[in-house]
mmCIF file of C-alpha atoms in Angstrom:
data_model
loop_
_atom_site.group_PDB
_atom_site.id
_atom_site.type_symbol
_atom_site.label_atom_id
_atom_site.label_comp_id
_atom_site.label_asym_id
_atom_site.label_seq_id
_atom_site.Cartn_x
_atom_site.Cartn_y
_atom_site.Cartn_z
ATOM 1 C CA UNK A 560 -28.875 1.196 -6.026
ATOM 2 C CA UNK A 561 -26.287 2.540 -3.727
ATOM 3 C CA UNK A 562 -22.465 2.217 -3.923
ATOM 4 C CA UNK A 563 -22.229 -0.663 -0.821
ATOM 5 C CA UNK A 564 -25.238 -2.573 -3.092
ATOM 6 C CA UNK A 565 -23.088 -2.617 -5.851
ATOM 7 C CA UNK A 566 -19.555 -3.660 -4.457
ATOM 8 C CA UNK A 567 -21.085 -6.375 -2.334
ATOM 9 C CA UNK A 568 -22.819 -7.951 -5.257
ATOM 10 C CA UNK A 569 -26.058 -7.842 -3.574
ATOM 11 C CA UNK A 570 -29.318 -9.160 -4.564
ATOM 12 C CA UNK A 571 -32.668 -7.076 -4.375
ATOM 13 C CA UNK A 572 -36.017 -9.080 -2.895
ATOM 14 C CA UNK A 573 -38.767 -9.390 -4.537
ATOM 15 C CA UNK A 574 -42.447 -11.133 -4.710
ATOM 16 C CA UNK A 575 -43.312 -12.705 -7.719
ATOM 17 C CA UNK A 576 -47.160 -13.953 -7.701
ATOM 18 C CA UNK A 577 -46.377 -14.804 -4.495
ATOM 19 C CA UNK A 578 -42.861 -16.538 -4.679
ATOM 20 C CA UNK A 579 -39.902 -14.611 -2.733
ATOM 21 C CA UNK A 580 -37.461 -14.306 -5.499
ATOM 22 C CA UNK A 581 -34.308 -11.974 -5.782
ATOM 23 C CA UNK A 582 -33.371 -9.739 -8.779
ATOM 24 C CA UNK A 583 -29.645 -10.646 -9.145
ATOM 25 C CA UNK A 584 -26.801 -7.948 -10.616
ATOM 26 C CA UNK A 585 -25.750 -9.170 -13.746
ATOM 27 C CA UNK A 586 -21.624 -9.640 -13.797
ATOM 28 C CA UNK A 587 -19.214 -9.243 -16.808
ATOM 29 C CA UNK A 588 -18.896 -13.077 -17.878
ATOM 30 C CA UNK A 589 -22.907 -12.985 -18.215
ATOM 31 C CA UNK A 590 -22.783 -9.847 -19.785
ATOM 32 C CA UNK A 591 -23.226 -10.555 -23.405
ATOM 33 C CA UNK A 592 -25.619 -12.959 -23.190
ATOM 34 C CA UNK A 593 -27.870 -11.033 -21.453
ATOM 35 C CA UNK A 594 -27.138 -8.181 -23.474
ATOM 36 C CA UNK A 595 -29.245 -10.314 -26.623
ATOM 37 C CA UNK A 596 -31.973 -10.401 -24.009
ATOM 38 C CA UNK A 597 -31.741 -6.969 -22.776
ATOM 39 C CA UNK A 598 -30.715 -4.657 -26.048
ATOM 40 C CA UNK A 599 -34.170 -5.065 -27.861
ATOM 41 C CA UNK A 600 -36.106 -4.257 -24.339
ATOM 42 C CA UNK A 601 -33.667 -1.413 -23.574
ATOM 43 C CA UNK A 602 -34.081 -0.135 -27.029
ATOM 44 C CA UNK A 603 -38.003 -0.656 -27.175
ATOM 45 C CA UNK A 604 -38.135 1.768 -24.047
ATOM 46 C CA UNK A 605 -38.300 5.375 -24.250
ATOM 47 C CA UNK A 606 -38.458 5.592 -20.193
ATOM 48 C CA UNK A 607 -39.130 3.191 -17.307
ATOM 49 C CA UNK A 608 -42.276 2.354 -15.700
ATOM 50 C CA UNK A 609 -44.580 -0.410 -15.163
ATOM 51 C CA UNK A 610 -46.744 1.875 -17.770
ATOM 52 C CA UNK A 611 -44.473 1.686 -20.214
ATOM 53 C CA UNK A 612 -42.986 -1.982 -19.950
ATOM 54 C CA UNK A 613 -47.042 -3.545 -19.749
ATOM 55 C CA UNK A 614 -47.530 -3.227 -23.491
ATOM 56 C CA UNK A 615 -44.070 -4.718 -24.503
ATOM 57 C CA UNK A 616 -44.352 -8.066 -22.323
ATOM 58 C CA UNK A 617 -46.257 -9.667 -25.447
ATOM 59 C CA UNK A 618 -43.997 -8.822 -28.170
ATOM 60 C CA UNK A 619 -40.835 -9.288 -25.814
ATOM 61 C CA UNK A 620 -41.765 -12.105 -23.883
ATOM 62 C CA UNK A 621 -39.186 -13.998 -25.134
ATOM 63 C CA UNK A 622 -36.125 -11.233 -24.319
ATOM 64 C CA UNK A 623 -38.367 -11.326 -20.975
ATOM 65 C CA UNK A 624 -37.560 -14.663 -19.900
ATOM 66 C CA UNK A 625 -34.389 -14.196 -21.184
ATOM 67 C CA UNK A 626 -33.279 -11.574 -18.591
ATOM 68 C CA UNK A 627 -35.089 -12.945 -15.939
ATOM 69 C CA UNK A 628 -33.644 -16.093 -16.257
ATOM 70 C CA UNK A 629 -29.906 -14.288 -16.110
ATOM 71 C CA UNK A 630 -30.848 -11.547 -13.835
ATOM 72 C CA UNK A 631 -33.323 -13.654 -11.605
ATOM 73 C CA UNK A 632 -33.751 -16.565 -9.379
ATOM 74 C CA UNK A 633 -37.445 -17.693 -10.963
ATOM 75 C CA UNK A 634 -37.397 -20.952 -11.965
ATOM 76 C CA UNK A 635 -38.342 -20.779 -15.904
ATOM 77 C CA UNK A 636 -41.377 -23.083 -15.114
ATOM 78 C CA UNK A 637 -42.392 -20.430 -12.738
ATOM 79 C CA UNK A 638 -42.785 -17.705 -15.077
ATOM 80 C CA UNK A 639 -44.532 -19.481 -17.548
ATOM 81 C CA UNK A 640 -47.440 -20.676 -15.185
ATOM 82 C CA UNK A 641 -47.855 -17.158 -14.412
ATOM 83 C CA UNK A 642 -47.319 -15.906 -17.944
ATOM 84 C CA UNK A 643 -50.910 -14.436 -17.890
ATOM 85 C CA UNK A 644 -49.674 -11.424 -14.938
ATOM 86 C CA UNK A 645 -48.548 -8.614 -16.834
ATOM 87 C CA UNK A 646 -48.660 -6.170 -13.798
ATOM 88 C CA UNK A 647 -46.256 -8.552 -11.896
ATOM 89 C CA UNK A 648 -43.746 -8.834 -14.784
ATOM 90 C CA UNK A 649 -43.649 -5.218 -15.499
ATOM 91 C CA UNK A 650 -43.055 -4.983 -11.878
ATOM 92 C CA UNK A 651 -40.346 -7.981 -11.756
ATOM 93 C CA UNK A 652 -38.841 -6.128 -14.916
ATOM 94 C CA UNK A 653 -38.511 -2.671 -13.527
ATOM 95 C CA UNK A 654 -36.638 -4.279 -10.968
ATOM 96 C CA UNK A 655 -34.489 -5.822 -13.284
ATOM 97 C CA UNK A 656 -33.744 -2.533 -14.760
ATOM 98 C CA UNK A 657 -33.501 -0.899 -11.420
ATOM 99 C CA UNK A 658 -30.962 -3.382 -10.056
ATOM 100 C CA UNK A 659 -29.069 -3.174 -13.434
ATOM 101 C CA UNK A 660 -29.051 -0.001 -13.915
ATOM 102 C CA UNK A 661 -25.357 0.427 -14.976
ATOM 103 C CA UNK A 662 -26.801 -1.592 -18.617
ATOM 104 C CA UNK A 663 -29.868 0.419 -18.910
ATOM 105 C CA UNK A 664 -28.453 3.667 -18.294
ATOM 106 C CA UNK A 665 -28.679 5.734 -21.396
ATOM 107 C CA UNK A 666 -25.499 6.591 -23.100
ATOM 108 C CA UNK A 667 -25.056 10.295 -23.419
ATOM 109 C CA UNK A 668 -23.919 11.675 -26.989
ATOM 110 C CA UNK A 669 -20.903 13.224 -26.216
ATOM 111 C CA UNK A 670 -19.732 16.109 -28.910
ATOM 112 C CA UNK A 671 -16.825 15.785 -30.449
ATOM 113 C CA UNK A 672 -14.224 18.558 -30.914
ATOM 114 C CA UNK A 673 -13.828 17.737 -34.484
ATOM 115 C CA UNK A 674 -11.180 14.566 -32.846
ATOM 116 C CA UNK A 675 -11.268 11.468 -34.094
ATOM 117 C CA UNK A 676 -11.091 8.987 -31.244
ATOM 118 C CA UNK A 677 -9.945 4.865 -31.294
ATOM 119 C CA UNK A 678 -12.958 2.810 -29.994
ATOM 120 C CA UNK A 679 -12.045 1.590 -26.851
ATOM 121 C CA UNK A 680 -12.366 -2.522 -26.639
ATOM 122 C CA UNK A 681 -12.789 -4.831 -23.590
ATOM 123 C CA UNK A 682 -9.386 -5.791 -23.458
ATOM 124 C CA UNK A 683 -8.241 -2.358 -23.183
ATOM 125 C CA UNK A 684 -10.517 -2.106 -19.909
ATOM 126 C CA UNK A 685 -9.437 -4.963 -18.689
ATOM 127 C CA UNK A 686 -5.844 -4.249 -19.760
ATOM 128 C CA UNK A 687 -6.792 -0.779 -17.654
ATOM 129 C CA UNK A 688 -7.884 -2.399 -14.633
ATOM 130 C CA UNK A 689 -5.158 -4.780 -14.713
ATOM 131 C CA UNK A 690 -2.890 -2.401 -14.082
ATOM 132 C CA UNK A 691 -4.589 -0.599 -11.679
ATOM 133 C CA UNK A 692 -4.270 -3.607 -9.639
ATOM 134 C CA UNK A 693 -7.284 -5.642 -10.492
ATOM 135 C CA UNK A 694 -7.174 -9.491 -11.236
ATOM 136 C CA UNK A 695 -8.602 -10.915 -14.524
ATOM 137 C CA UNK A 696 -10.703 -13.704 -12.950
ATOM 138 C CA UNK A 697 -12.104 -10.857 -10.238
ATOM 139 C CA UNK A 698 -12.995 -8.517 -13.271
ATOM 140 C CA UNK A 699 -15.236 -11.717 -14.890
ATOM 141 C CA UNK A 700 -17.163 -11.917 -11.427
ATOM 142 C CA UNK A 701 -17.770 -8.428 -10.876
ATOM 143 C CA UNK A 702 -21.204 -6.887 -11.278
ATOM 144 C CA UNK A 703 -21.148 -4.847 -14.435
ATOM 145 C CA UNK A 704 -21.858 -1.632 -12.571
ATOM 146 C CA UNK A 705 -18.903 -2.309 -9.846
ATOM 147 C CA UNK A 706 -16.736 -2.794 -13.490
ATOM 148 C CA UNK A 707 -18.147 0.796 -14.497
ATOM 149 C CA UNK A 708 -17.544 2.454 -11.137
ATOM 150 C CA UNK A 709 -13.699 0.756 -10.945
ATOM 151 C CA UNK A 710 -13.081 1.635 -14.488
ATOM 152 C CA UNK A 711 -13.980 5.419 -14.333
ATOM 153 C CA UNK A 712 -12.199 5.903 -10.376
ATOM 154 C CA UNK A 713 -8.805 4.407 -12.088
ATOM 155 C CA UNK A 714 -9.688 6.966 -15.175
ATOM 156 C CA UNK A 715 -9.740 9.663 -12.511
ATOM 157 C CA UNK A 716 -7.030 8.989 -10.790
ATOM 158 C CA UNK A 717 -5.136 7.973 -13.781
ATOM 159 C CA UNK A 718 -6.140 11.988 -14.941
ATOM 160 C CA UNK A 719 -5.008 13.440 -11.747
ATOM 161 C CA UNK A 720 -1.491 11.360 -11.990
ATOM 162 C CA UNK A 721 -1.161 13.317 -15.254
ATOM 163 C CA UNK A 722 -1.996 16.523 -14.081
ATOM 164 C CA UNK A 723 0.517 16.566 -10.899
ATOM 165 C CA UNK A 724 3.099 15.621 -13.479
ATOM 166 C CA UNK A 725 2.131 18.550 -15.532
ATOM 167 C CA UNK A 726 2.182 20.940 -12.790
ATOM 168 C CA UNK A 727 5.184 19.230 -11.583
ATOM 169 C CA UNK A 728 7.022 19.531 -15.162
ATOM 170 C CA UNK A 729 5.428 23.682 -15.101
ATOM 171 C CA UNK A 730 7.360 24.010 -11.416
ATOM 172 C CA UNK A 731 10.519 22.564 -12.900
ATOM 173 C CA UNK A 732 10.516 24.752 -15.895
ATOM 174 C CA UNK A 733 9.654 28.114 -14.299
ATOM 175 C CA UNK A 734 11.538 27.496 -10.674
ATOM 176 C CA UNK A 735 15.440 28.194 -9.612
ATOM 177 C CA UNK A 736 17.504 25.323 -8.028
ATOM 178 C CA UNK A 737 16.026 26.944 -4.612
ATOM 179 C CA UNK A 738 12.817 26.750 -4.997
ATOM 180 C CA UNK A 739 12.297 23.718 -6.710
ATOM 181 C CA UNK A 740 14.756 21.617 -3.903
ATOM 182 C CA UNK A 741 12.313 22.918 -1.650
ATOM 183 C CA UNK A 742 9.094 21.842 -3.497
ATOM 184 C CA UNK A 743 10.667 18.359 -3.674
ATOM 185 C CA UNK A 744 11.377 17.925 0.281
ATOM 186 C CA UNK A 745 7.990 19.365 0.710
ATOM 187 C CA UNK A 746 6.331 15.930 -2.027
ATOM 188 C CA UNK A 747 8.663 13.912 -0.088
ATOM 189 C CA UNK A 748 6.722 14.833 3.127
#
């Protein structure tokens, strides 16, 4: 799903057994609940594909209608009459995936240089976003992937504050009175 999808908390279409439905983005307040739902078929998967979700349905069916009812305008009632289609909800739950594809991602082991790091929390995100302008009650409405996308643009730009004030600090160090007045007229504008 593209950027716009994502910031305009769109829906995706779909055709369930012959019922127009729509595949919703899953937003932060929802987030750990469906996560119960979502972990064990996330971590069940080895890739994505109606191929691969078919044999699951059984022994998830239950995480299933979980997510669907979260992620999902079918009617619980709905999916149980139609329980027996295992083709359509592989179908409905690659689309599930598809749309939340910011949850379903697979994390990347990153390497560490031998650093120990603090685990980062919610409230340090949110803390984050904040005070890059954001409002708490906006942050609980946003999709989950618009969260990610916010969260690592304010990490970027939050990097590239730091490294103009490093190569400001180097200019200050290593210039005469001269030369740095004239690189601060030319910041001004």
């Amino acid at each position: 799903m593209n950027d716009f999808f994502l910031a305009n908390n769109e829906s995706l279409p779909h055709v369930f057994v012959n019922q127009k439905i729509e595949v919703k983005q899953i937003q932060v307040k929802n987030l750990e609940r469906f996560a119960g739902f979502a972990n064990e078929i996330k971590n069940s998967l080895e890739s994505y594909s109606i191929e691969t979700i078919t044999p699951l349905i059984e022994p998830q069916i239950l995480n299933i209608m979980g997510i669907c009812a979260l992620a999902t305008t079918l009617s619980p009632d709905n999916f149980m009459n139609c329980h027996e289609e295992k083709e359509a909800i592989a179908d409905l739950v690659l689309d599930v995936i598809k749309v939340n594809d910011a949850f379903f991602k697979r994390e990347k082991n990153h390497q560490s240089s031998g650093q120990k790091t603090k685990d980062s929390s919610w409230f340090d995100a949110f803390a984050f976003l904040v005070k890059n302008g954001h409002r708490h009650e906006d942050i609980m409405n946003m999709p989950y992937g618009v969260f990610l996308k916010y969260l690592e643009e304010a990490q970027s730009l939050e990097r590239q504050q730091i490294k103009s004030y490093a190569i400001a600090t180097r200019v200050a160090n290593n210039a005469k009175q001269q030369g740095w007045d004239k690189y601060i007229k030319h910041l001004d504008g």
